[in-house]
CSV table of C-alpha atoms in Angstrom, one decimal:
chain,number,residue,atom,x,y,z
A,13,MET,CA,0.0,0.0,0.0
A,14,THR,CA,2.8,2.4,0.9
A,15,HIS,CA,4.6,1.5,-2.3
A,16,SER,CA,1.5,2.2,-4.4
A,17,LEU,CA,0.9,5.5,-2.7
A,18,THR,CA,4.5,6.6,-3.3
A,19,GLU,CA,4.2,5.7,-7.0
A,20,ARG,CA,0.9,7.6,-7.2
A,21,HIS,CA,2.5,10.7,-5.7
A,22,TRP,CA,5.5,10.4,-8.1
A,23,GLY,CA,3.0,10.1,-11.0
A,24,TRP,CA,1.3,13.4,-10.0
A,25,LEU,CA,4.6,15.2,-9.5
A,26,LEU,CA,6.0,14.1,-12.9
A,27,THR,CA,2.7,15.0,-14.6
A,28,VAL,CA,2.6,18.5,-13.0
A,29,ALA,CA,6.3,19.0,-13.9
A,30,GLY,CA,5.7,17.9,-17.5
A,31,PHE,CA,2.8,20.3,-18.0
A,32,ALA,CA,4.9,23.1,-16.3
A,33,LEU,CA,7.5,22.6,-19.0
A,34,LEU,CA,4.9,22.5,-21.8
A,35,LEU,CA,2.8,25.4,-20.7
A,36,ASN,CA,4.8,27.6,-18.4
A,37,PRO,CA,5.1,31.1,-20.0
A,38,PHE,CA,8.5,31.6,-18.4
A,39,VAL,CA,9.7,28.6,-20.5
A,40,VAL,CA,7.7,29.1,-23.7
A,41,GLY,CA,7.2,32.9,-23.7
A,42,ALA,CA,10.6,33.9,-22.3
A,43,LEU,CA,12.4,31.9,-25.0
A,44,ASP,CA,11.1,34.0,-27.8
A,45,VAL,CA,12.5,33.5,-31.3
A,46,GLY,CA,12.9,36.4,-33.6
A,47,ASP,CA,11.3,39.0,-31.3
A,48,PRO,CA,13.5,41.6,-29.7
A,49,ASP,CA,14.9,40.6,-26.4
A,50,SER,CA,14.8,44.1,-25.0
A,51,TYR,CA,13.9,47.7,-26.0
A,52,THR,CA,15.5,50.8,-24.4
A,53,TYR,CA,13.2,53.8,-24.4
A,54,GLU,CA,14.3,57.4,-23.7
A,55,PRO,CA,12.5,60.7,-23.6
A,56,LYS,CA,13.4,63.4,-26.2
A,57,GLU,CA,12.4,66.9,-25.3
A,58,VAL,CA,10.5,69.1,-27.8
A,59,THR,CA,10.4,72.9,-27.5
A,60,PHE,CA,7.9,75.0,-29.4
A,61,TYR,CA,8.5,78.6,-30.2
A,62,ASP,CA,6.2,81.6,-30.8
A,63,ASN,CA,7.5,82.0,-34.4
A,64,GLY,CA,5.9,78.7,-35.5
A,65,THR,CA,9.0,76.5,-35.2
A,66,TYR,CA,10.2,73.9,-32.8
A,67,ASP,CA,13.4,72.1,-31.7
A,68,ALA,CA,13.4,68.3,-31.0
A,69,GLU,CA,16.3,66.5,-29.4
A,70,ARG,CA,18.3,64.3,-31.7
A,71,GLY,CA,16.9,60.8,-32.0
A,72,ALA,CA,13.3,61.8,-32.0
A,73,PRO,CA,11.4,60.3,-35.0
A,74,GLY,CA,8.0,61.7,-35.8
A,75,LEU,CA,6.6,63.8,-33.0
A,76,ASP,CA,3.0,62.6,-33.1
A,77,PRO,CA,0.7,60.9,-35.7
A,78,GLU,CA,-2.2,63.2,-34.9
A,79,VAL,CA,-0.3,66.1,-36.6
A,80,ALA,CA,0.6,66.1,-40.3
A,81,CYS,CA,4.1,67.3,-41.1
A,82,PHE,CA,5.4,66.3,-37.7
A,83,GLU,CA,7.2,63.3,-39.2
A,84,ARG,CA,10.9,63.4,-40.1
A,85,ALA,CA,10.3,62.5,-43.8
A,86,PRO,CA,7.3,64.4,-45.2
A,87,SER,CA,4.4,62.2,-46.2
A,88,ARG,CA,2.1,62.6,-49.1
A,89,SER,CA,-0.6,64.0,-46.9
A,90,CYS,CA,1.9,66.6,-45.5
A,91,VAL,CA,2.9,67.7,-49.0
A,92,VAL,CA,-0.8,68.1,-50.0
A,93,GLU,CA,-1.6,70.1,-46.9
A,94,ARG,CA,1.3,72.3,-47.5
A,95,ALA,CA,0.0,73.0,-51.0
A,96,VAL,CA,-3.4,73.7,-49.6
A,97,HIS,CA,-1.9,76.2,-47.2
A,98,ALA,CA,0.2,77.8,-49.9
A,99,ASP,CA,-2.7,78.2,-52.3
A,100,GLY,CA,-5.1,79.5,-49.6
A,101,GLY,CA,-7.4,76.6,-50.1
A,102,VAL,CA,-8.5,74.1,-52.8
A,103,VAL,CA,-11.9,73.8,-54.4
A,104,TYR,CA,-13.0,70.2,-55.2
A,105,ASP,CA,-16.1,69.2,-57.2
A,106,GLY,CA,-16.7,65.8,-55.7
A,107,LEU,CA,-17.7,64.2,-52.4
A,108,PRO,CA,-19.1,66.5,-49.7
A,109,SER,CA,-16.8,67.3,-46.9
A,110,GLY,CA,-18.6,65.0,-44.5
A,111,TYR,CA,-17.4,61.9,-46.4
A,112,LEU,CA,-13.7,62.8,-46.3
A,113,ARG,CA,-11.7,61.9,-43.2
A,114,SER,CA,-8.1,62.2,-42.2
A,115,ASP,CA,-5.9,60.3,-39.8
A,116,TYR,CA,-4.7,63.5,-38.2
A,117,GLU,CA,-6.3,66.3,-36.3
A,118,TYR,CA,-3.9,69.1,-37.2
A,119,VAL,CA,-1.3,70.2,-39.7
A,120,TYR,CA,1.9,71.9,-38.7
A,121,VAL,CA,3.3,74.5,-41.1
A,122,TRP,CA,6.9,75.4,-40.4
A,123,GLY,CA,7.1,79.0,-39.5
A,124,LYS,CA,3.4,79.4,-39.1
A,125,GLY,CA,2.3,76.9,-36.5
A,126,PHE,CA,-0.8,74.7,-36.1
A,127,PHE,CA,-3.7,74.5,-38.4
A,128,GLU,CA,-7.0,72.6,-38.5
A,129,PRO,CA,-8.1,71.0,-41.8
A,130,VAL,CA,-11.6,72.3,-42.7
A,131,GLY,CA,-14.0,71.7,-45.5
A,132,ARG,CA,-16.7,74.2,-46.5
A,133,GLU,CA,-19.5,73.2,-48.9
A,134,LEU,CA,-20.2,75.9,-51.5
A,135,ALA,CA,-23.4,76.8,-53.3
A,136,ASN,CA,-22.5,74.9,-56.5
A,137,ASP,CA,-22.1,71.6,-54.6
A,138,SER,CA,-18.4,71.8,-54.6
A,139,VAL,CA,-16.2,71.8,-51.4
A,140,GLU,CA,-13.5,74.3,-50.5
A,141,TYR,CA,-10.7,72.6,-48.4
A,142,GLY,CA,-8.6,74.9,-46.3
A,143,LEU,CA,-6.6,75.2,-43.1
A,144,ASP,CA,-7.7,77.3,-40.1
A,145,SER,CA,-5.1,78.6,-37.8
A,146,VAL,CA,-5.3,77.2,-34.3
A,147,PRO,CA,-3.5,78.6,-31.1
A,148,ARG,CA,-0.5,76.5,-30.2
A,149,SER,CA,-1.8,75.9,-26.6
A,150,GLU,CA,-5.2,74.6,-27.9
A,151,ALA,CA,-3.5,72.2,-30.3
A,152,LEU,CA,-1.0,70.9,-27.8
A,153,GLU,CA,-3.7,70.4,-25.2
A,154,TRP,CA,-5.6,68.2,-27.6
A,155,VAL,CA,-2.6,66.3,-29.0
A,156,ALA,CA,-0.2,65.8,-26.1
A,157,ALA,CA,-1.1,63.3,-23.4
A,158,GLU,CA,-0.5,64.2,-19.8
A,159,SER,CA,2.2,62.1,-18.2
A,160,ARG,CA,0.0,61.0,-15.3
A,161,GLU,CA,-2.4,59.4,-17.7
A,162,ALA,CA,0.4,57.7,-19.8
A,163,SER,CA,1.5,54.1,-19.5
A,164,ALA,CA,3.8,53.0,-16.7
A,165,GLY,CA,6.7,52.6,-19.2
A,166,ILE,CA,6.3,56.2,-20.5
A,167,ARG,CA,6.2,57.6,-16.9
A,168,GLU,CA,9.3,55.7,-15.9
A,169,ALA,CA,11.2,56.9,-18.9
A,170,LEU,CA,10.2,60.5,-18.2
A,171,GLU,CA,11.1,60.2,-14.5
A,172,THR,CA,14.3,58.3,-14.7
A,173,GLY,CA,15.5,59.1,-18.2
A,174,GLN,CA,15.3,55.5,-19.4
A,175,TYR,CA,13.0,52.4,-19.5
A,176,ARG,CA,13.9,48.9,-20.6
A,177,THR,CA,11.4,46.3,-21.5
A,178,ARG,CA,10.9,43.2,-23.6
A,179,ASP,CA,7.9,44.6,-25.5
A,180,ARG,CA,6.9,47.8,-27.2
A,181,ILE,CA,5.1,50.2,-25.0
A,182,ASP,CA,1.9,52.1,-25.6
A,183,GLY,CA,2.2,55.8,-26.2
A,184,ALA,CA,5.7,55.7,-27.7
A,185,ASP,CA,6.5,58.2,-30.4
A,186,GLU,CA,3.7,60.5,-29.3
A,187,LEU,CA,3.8,63.8,-27.6
A,188,VAL,CA,3.4,63.8,-23.8
A,189,GLU,CA,3.3,66.7,-21.4
A,190,HIS,CA,5.4,66.4,-18.2
A,191,ASP,CA,5.9,69.1,-15.7
A,192,GLY,CA,5.0,71.8,-18.2
A,193,ASP,CA,7.4,70.5,-20.9
A,194,TYR,CA,6.9,68.3,-23.9
A,195,TYR,CA,8.6,65.1,-24.8
A,196,VAL,CA,8.5,62.1,-27.1
A,197,VAL,CA,9.4,58.8,-25.6
A,198,THR,CA,11.1,56.7,-28.3
A,199,ALA,CA,13.0,53.4,-28.6
A,200,THR,CA,16.7,54.3,-28.9
A,201,SER,CA,18.0,50.7,-29.1
A,202,TYR,CA,16.9,47.1,-29.1
A,203,ARG,CA,18.5,43.7,-29.0
A,204,THR,CA,17.3,40.6,-31.0
A,205,THR,CA,18.1,36.9,-30.9
A,206,THR,CA,19.9,36.1,-34.1
A,207,GLY,CA,22.5,33.6,-35.4
A,208,GLU,CA,23.9,31.0,-33.0
A,209,ARG,CA,21.9,32.2,-30.1
A,210,ARG,CA,18.7,31.8,-32.0
A,211,ASP,CA,19.7,28.2,-32.8
A,212,ILE,CA,20.4,27.6,-29.1
A,213,VAL,CA,17.0,29.0,-28.2
A,214,ILE,CA,15.2,26.8,-30.7
A,215,ALA,CA,17.1,23.7,-29.4
A,216,LEU,CA,16.1,24.6,-25.8
A,217,GLN,CA,12.4,25.0,-26.8
A,218,TRP,CA,12.5,21.6,-28.4
A,219,ILE,CA,14.2,20.0,-25.4
A,220,ALA,CA,11.7,21.6,-23.0
A,221,GLY,CA,8.8,20.5,-25.1
A,222,ILE,CA,10.0,16.9,-25.5
A,223,GLY,CA,11.1,16.6,-21.9
A,224,GLY,CA,7.7,17.9,-20.7
A,225,ALA,CA,5.8,15.4,-22.9
A,226,LEU,CA,7.9,12.5,-21.6
A,227,LEU,CA,7.4,13.6,-18.0
A,228,VAL,CA,3.6,13.7,-18.5
A,229,LEU,CA,3.6,10.2,-20.1
A,230,ARG,CA,5.8,8.8,-17.4
A,231,GLY,CA,3.7,10.4,-14.7
A,232,GLN,CA,0.5,9.1,-16.1
A,233,ARG,CA,2.0,5.6,-16.4
A,234,LEU,CA,3.0,5.6,-12.8
A,235,ARG,CA,-0.5,6.7,-11.7
A,236,VAL,CA,-2.1,4.0,-13.7
A,237,THR,CA,0.3,1.3,-12.3
A,238,ALA,CA,-0.3,2.5,-8.8
A,239,GLY,CA,-4.0,2.4,-9.2
A,240,ARG,CA,-4.1,-1.3,-10.1
């Protein structure tokens, strides 16, 4: 009886250990293949001036996707909006303004500041598209998130100057207001599993999976034997 009870306990232990190897996220998830092992995020300060210009610390990519022409390399939408501003508006004989949407709330024209895209329907069923000037404070209040409402990773980067993590963080590459100043928290470096290390990780995953399956089978066999 004692011998059977001991085998039954061993069977349970081996089964639990086997499933732990098969399902434990620290074994399966931590041994990621191809995904970056770590990201390093740092805040980059952005200073806006009354003359419609701004300075951003080196290393900051686009400042915020909600503002056209904030990206480092001008996009097609930015070029079009600049043309609209230069021409004082564009009249289009097509869909009414209510059908046309954009992925951004404002347009930034260098040397002029923030503008809001607008569409005005004219009497001849055409639409005039233009840009209305918006005070900088109003635009930044809408676009920039407050640091106390940002993710934990963003807050730590702002408070300590750096944040390291295994995954991308929410709110990166977007304007955030912190103690009256504006920043963009961006990934400055990342490390990936490549080459020989990737082969080792794959081998470890296979070993863990096969070992876990064998432990489950061995444990189940002991439980069945002890139950006879």
